[in-house]
PDB file of C-alpha atoms in Angstrom:
ATOM      1  CA  UNK A1465      18.378   0.752   5.580  1.00  0.00           C
ATOM      2  CA  UNK A1466      15.123  -0.929   6.531  1.00  0.00           C
ATOM      3  CA  UNK A1467      11.582   0.371   6.251  1.00  0.00           C
ATOM      4  CA  UNK A1468       9.255   0.093   9.230  1.00  0.00           C
ATOM      5  CA  UNK A1469       5.727  -1.069   8.313  1.00  0.00           C
ATOM      6  CA  UNK A1470       2.366  -0.277   9.892  1.00  0.00           C
ATOM      7  CA  UNK A1471      -1.242  -1.090   9.021  1.00  0.00           C
ATOM      8  CA  UNK A1472      -4.205   1.082   9.870  1.00  0.00           C
ATOM      9  CA  UNK A1473      -7.237  -0.670  11.366  1.00  0.00           C
ATOM     10  CA  UNK A1474      -9.341  -0.546   8.176  1.00  0.00           C
ATOM     11  CA  UNK A1475      -6.475  -2.051   6.162  1.00  0.00           C
ATOM     12  CA  UNK A1476      -6.159  -4.917   8.667  1.00  0.00           C
ATOM     13  CA  UNK A1477      -9.880  -5.625   8.350  1.00  0.00           C
ATOM     14  CA  UNK A1478      -9.791  -5.600   4.524  1.00  0.00           C
ATOM     15  CA  UNK A1479      -6.647  -7.735   4.489  1.00  0.00           C
ATOM     16  CA  UNK A1480      -8.238 -10.319   6.784  1.00  0.00           C
ATOM     17  CA  UNK A1481     -11.333 -10.482   4.573  1.00  0.00           C
ATOM     18  CA  UNK A1482      -9.315 -10.871   1.346  1.00  0.00           C
ATOM     19  CA  UNK A1483      -7.057 -13.472   2.981  1.00  0.00           C
ATOM     20  CA  UNK A1484     -10.034 -15.802   3.386  1.00  0.00           C
ATOM     21  CA  UNK A1485     -10.329 -15.859  -0.404  1.00  0.00           C
ATOM     22  CA  UNK A1486      -6.630 -15.542  -1.304  1.00  0.00           C
ATOM     23  CA  UNK A1487      -4.717 -17.775   1.128  1.00  0.00           C
ATOM     24  CA  UNK A1488      -1.233 -16.653  -0.004  1.00  0.00           C
ATOM     25  CA  UNK A1489      -1.780 -12.981   0.856  1.00  0.00           C
ATOM     26  CA  UNK A1490       0.631 -12.940   3.842  1.00  0.00           C
ATOM     27  CA  UNK A1491       3.543 -14.168   1.736  1.00  0.00           C
ATOM     28  CA  UNK A1492       2.490 -12.025  -1.211  1.00  0.00           C
ATOM     29  CA  UNK A1493       2.528  -8.888   0.973  1.00  0.00           C
ATOM     30  CA  UNK A1494       6.012  -9.720   2.263  1.00  0.00           C
ATOM     31  CA  UNK A1495       7.201 -10.065  -1.339  1.00  0.00           C
ATOM     32  CA  UNK A1496       5.698  -6.687  -2.229  1.00  0.00           C
ATOM     33  CA  UNK A1497       7.529  -5.108   0.687  1.00  0.00           C
ATOM     34  CA  UNK A1498      10.868  -6.508  -0.501  1.00  0.00           C
ATOM     35  CA  UNK A1499      10.524  -6.423  -4.265  1.00  0.00           C
ATOM     36  CA  UNK A1500       8.407  -3.330  -4.828  1.00  0.00           C
ATOM     37  CA  UNK A1501       8.370  -0.903  -1.890  1.00  0.00           C
ATOM     38  CA  UNK A1502      11.951  -1.325  -0.654  1.00  0.00           C
ATOM     39  CA  UNK A1503      13.385  -1.500  -4.161  1.00  0.00           C
ATOM     40  CA  UNK A1504      11.562   1.707  -5.082  1.00  0.00           C
ATOM     41  CA  UNK A1505      12.150   3.784  -1.934  1.00  0.00           C
ATOM     42  CA  UNK A1506      15.471   2.449  -0.637  1.00  0.00           C
ATOM     43  CA  UNK A1507      17.353   1.147  -3.675  1.00  0.00           C
ATOM     44  CA  UNK A1508      15.830   3.660  -6.129  1.00  0.00           C
ATOM     45  CA  UNK A1509      14.920   0.883  -8.567  1.00  0.00           C
ATOM     46  CA  UNK A1510      11.654   1.544 -10.380  1.00  0.00           C
ATOM     47  CA  UNK A1511      10.063  -1.723 -11.520  1.00  0.00           C
ATOM     48  CA  UNK A1512       6.798   0.085 -12.349  1.00  0.00           C
ATOM     49  CA  UNK A1513       4.928  -1.331  -9.360  1.00  0.00           C
ATOM     50  CA  UNK A1514       4.612   1.784  -7.182  1.00  0.00           C
ATOM     51  CA  UNK A1515       2.841   4.873  -8.485  1.00  0.00           C
ATOM     52  CA  UNK A1516       2.519   8.137  -6.602  1.00  0.00           C
ATOM     53  CA  UNK A1517      -1.100   9.289  -6.348  1.00  0.00           C
ATOM     54  CA  UNK A1518      -1.261  13.012  -7.149  1.00  0.00           C
ATOM     55  CA  UNK A1519      -3.485  15.512  -5.389  1.00  0.00           C
ATOM     56  CA  UNK A1520      -2.755  14.707  -1.750  1.00  0.00           C
ATOM     57  CA  UNK A1521      -0.872  17.483  -0.006  1.00  0.00           C
ATOM     58  CA  UNK A1522       1.427  16.732   2.885  1.00  0.00           C
ATOM     59  CA  UNK A1523       4.973  17.727   3.763  1.00  0.00           C
ATOM     60  CA  UNK A1524       5.571  14.577   5.789  1.00  0.00           C
ATOM     61  CA  UNK A1525       4.199  11.745   3.649  1.00  0.00           C
ATOM     62  CA  UNK A1526       3.635  10.707   0.054  1.00  0.00           C
ATOM     63  CA  UNK A1527       0.700   8.541  -1.065  1.00  0.00           C
ATOM     64  CA  UNK A1528       1.342   5.598  -3.408  1.00  0.00           C
ATOM     65  CA  UNK A1529      -0.615   2.838  -5.120  1.00  0.00           C
ATOM     66  CA  UNK A1530       0.823  -0.582  -5.884  1.00  0.00           C
ATOM     67  CA  UNK A1531      -0.661  -1.797  -9.149  1.00  0.00           C
ATOM     68  CA  UNK A1532       1.535  -4.828  -9.754  1.00  0.00           C
ATOM     69  CA  UNK A1533       0.807  -7.195  -6.883  1.00  0.00           C
ATOM     70  CA  UNK A1534       1.665 -10.819  -7.592  1.00  0.00           C
ATOM     71  CA  UNK A1535      -0.809 -13.062  -5.773  1.00  0.00           C
ATOM     72  CA  UNK A1536       0.072 -16.766  -5.914  1.00  0.00           C
ATOM     73  CA  UNK A1537      -3.523 -17.693  -5.077  1.00  0.00           C
ATOM     74  CA  UNK A1538      -4.619 -16.101  -8.365  1.00  0.00           C
ATOM     75  CA  UNK A1539      -2.853 -18.631 -10.567  1.00  0.00           C
ATOM     76  CA  UNK A1540      -1.852 -17.578 -14.052  1.00  0.00           C
ATOM     77  CA  UNK A1541      -2.332 -13.859 -13.462  1.00  0.00           C
ATOM     78  CA  UNK A1542       1.165 -13.075 -12.172  1.00  0.00           C
ATOM     79  CA  UNK A1543       1.698  -9.497 -11.145  1.00  0.00           C
ATOM     80  CA  UNK A1544      -1.569  -8.506 -12.865  1.00  0.00           C
ATOM     81  CA  UNK A1545      -3.687 -10.019 -10.107  1.00  0.00           C
ATOM     82  CA  UNK A1546      -5.947  -6.974  -9.788  1.00  0.00           C
ATOM     83  CA  UNK A1547      -5.105  -6.497  -6.114  1.00  0.00           C
ATOM     84  CA  UNK A1548      -4.273  -2.904  -5.257  1.00  0.00           C
ATOM     85  CA  UNK A1549      -2.582  -1.495  -2.170  1.00  0.00           C
ATOM     86  CA  UNK A1550      -2.613   2.144  -1.106  1.00  0.00           C
ATOM     87  CA  UNK A1551       0.094   3.262   1.287  1.00  0.00           C
ATOM     88  CA  UNK A1552       1.714   6.359   2.740  1.00  0.00           C
ATOM     89  CA  UNK A1553       5.481   6.664   2.696  1.00  0.00           C
ATOM     90  CA  UNK A1554       7.274   8.854   5.228  1.00  0.00           C
ATOM     91  CA  UNK A1555      10.711   9.524   3.673  1.00  0.00           C
ATOM     92  CA  UNK A1556      12.308  11.100   6.759  1.00  0.00           C
ATOM     93  CA  UNK A1557      11.253   8.255   9.066  1.00  0.00           C
ATOM     94  CA  UNK A1558      11.543   5.454   6.459  1.00  0.00           C
ATOM     95  CA  UNK A1559       8.048   4.272   7.368  1.00  0.00           C
ATOM     96  CA  UNK A1560       5.204   2.816   5.331  1.00  0.00           C
ATOM     97  CA  UNK A1561       1.621   2.875   6.557  1.00  0.00           C
ATOM     98  CA  UNK A1562      -0.740   0.609   4.642  1.00  0.00           C
ATOM     99  CA  UNK A1563      -4.047   2.431   4.178  1.00  0.00           C
ATOM    100  CA  UNK A1564      -6.161   0.282   1.863  1.00  0.00           C
ATOM    101  CA  UNK A1565      -6.169  -3.050   0.021  1.00  0.00           C
ATOM    102  CA  UNK A1566      -8.806  -4.077  -2.498  1.00  0.00           C
ATOM    103  CA  UNK A1567      -9.476  -6.268  -5.497  1.00  0.00           C
ATOM    104  CA  UNK A1568      -9.946  -4.169  -8.633  1.00  0.00           C
ATOM    105  CA  UNK A1569     -12.775  -6.418  -9.824  1.00  0.00           C
ATOM    106  CA  UNK A1570     -14.832  -5.354  -6.791  1.00  0.00           C
ATOM    107  CA  UNK A1571     -13.794  -1.702  -6.585  1.00  0.00           C
ATOM    108  CA  UNK A1572     -12.380   0.510  -9.325  1.00  0.00           C
ATOM    109  CA  UNK A1573     -10.422   3.145  -7.368  1.00  0.00           C
ATOM    110  CA  UNK A1574      -8.948   3.983  -3.994  1.00  0.00           C
ATOM    111  CA  UNK A1575     -10.996   5.560  -1.207  1.00  0.00           C
ATOM    112  CA  UNK A1576      -9.946   9.206  -1.466  1.00  0.00           C
ATOM    113  CA  UNK A1577     -11.820  10.143   1.723  1.00  0.00           C
ATOM    114  CA  UNK A1578      -9.909   7.509   3.684  1.00  0.00           C
ATOM    115  CA  UNK A1579      -6.618   8.861   2.335  1.00  0.00           C
ATOM    116  CA  UNK A1580      -7.603  12.412   3.318  1.00  0.00           C
ATOM    117  CA  UNK A1581      -8.526  11.207   6.823  1.00  0.00           C
ATOM    118  CA  UNK A1582      -5.194   9.406   7.099  1.00  0.00           C
ATOM    119  CA  UNK A1583      -3.267  12.522   6.068  1.00  0.00           C
ATOM    120  CA  UNK A1584      -5.127  14.656   8.608  1.00  0.00           C
ATOM    121  CA  UNK A1585      -4.514  12.149  11.386  1.00  0.00           C
ATOM    122  CA  UNK A1586      -0.970  10.938  10.685  1.00  0.00           C
ATOM    123  CA  UNK A1587       0.801  13.312   8.303  1.00  0.00           C
ATOM    124  CA  UNK A1588      -0.035  16.808   9.447  1.00  0.00           C
ATOM    125  CA  UNK A1589       0.594  16.410  13.169  1.00  0.00           C
ATOM    126  CA  UNK A1590       4.353  15.855  13.003  1.00  0.00           C
TER     127      UNK A1590
END
């Protein structure tokens, strides 16, 4: 079973900006899809990369944060690169929507308002 991936507009903008600084981000994101998201949601293997974010109510989607994101451009840091990804997982549809990407050194936590907006727009209308 394969997961279908989407990116909201704000995620695309943040990704593009970070990619200027971290050139390997495209490949790194593909690796996260295979070795974190799909392992966790499809193969039920928990490698402690994906963490559910509590407090967001929706019957259709679950909100997760990826804390262990290996970025090859950040040499020597391995999976502790400090890059965080916030995504919504739709179990019934096997879909992932990327909501936010940021570097922890620039921003401590996820944008809770953006997550709430996403849930209102994408999760509650099904």
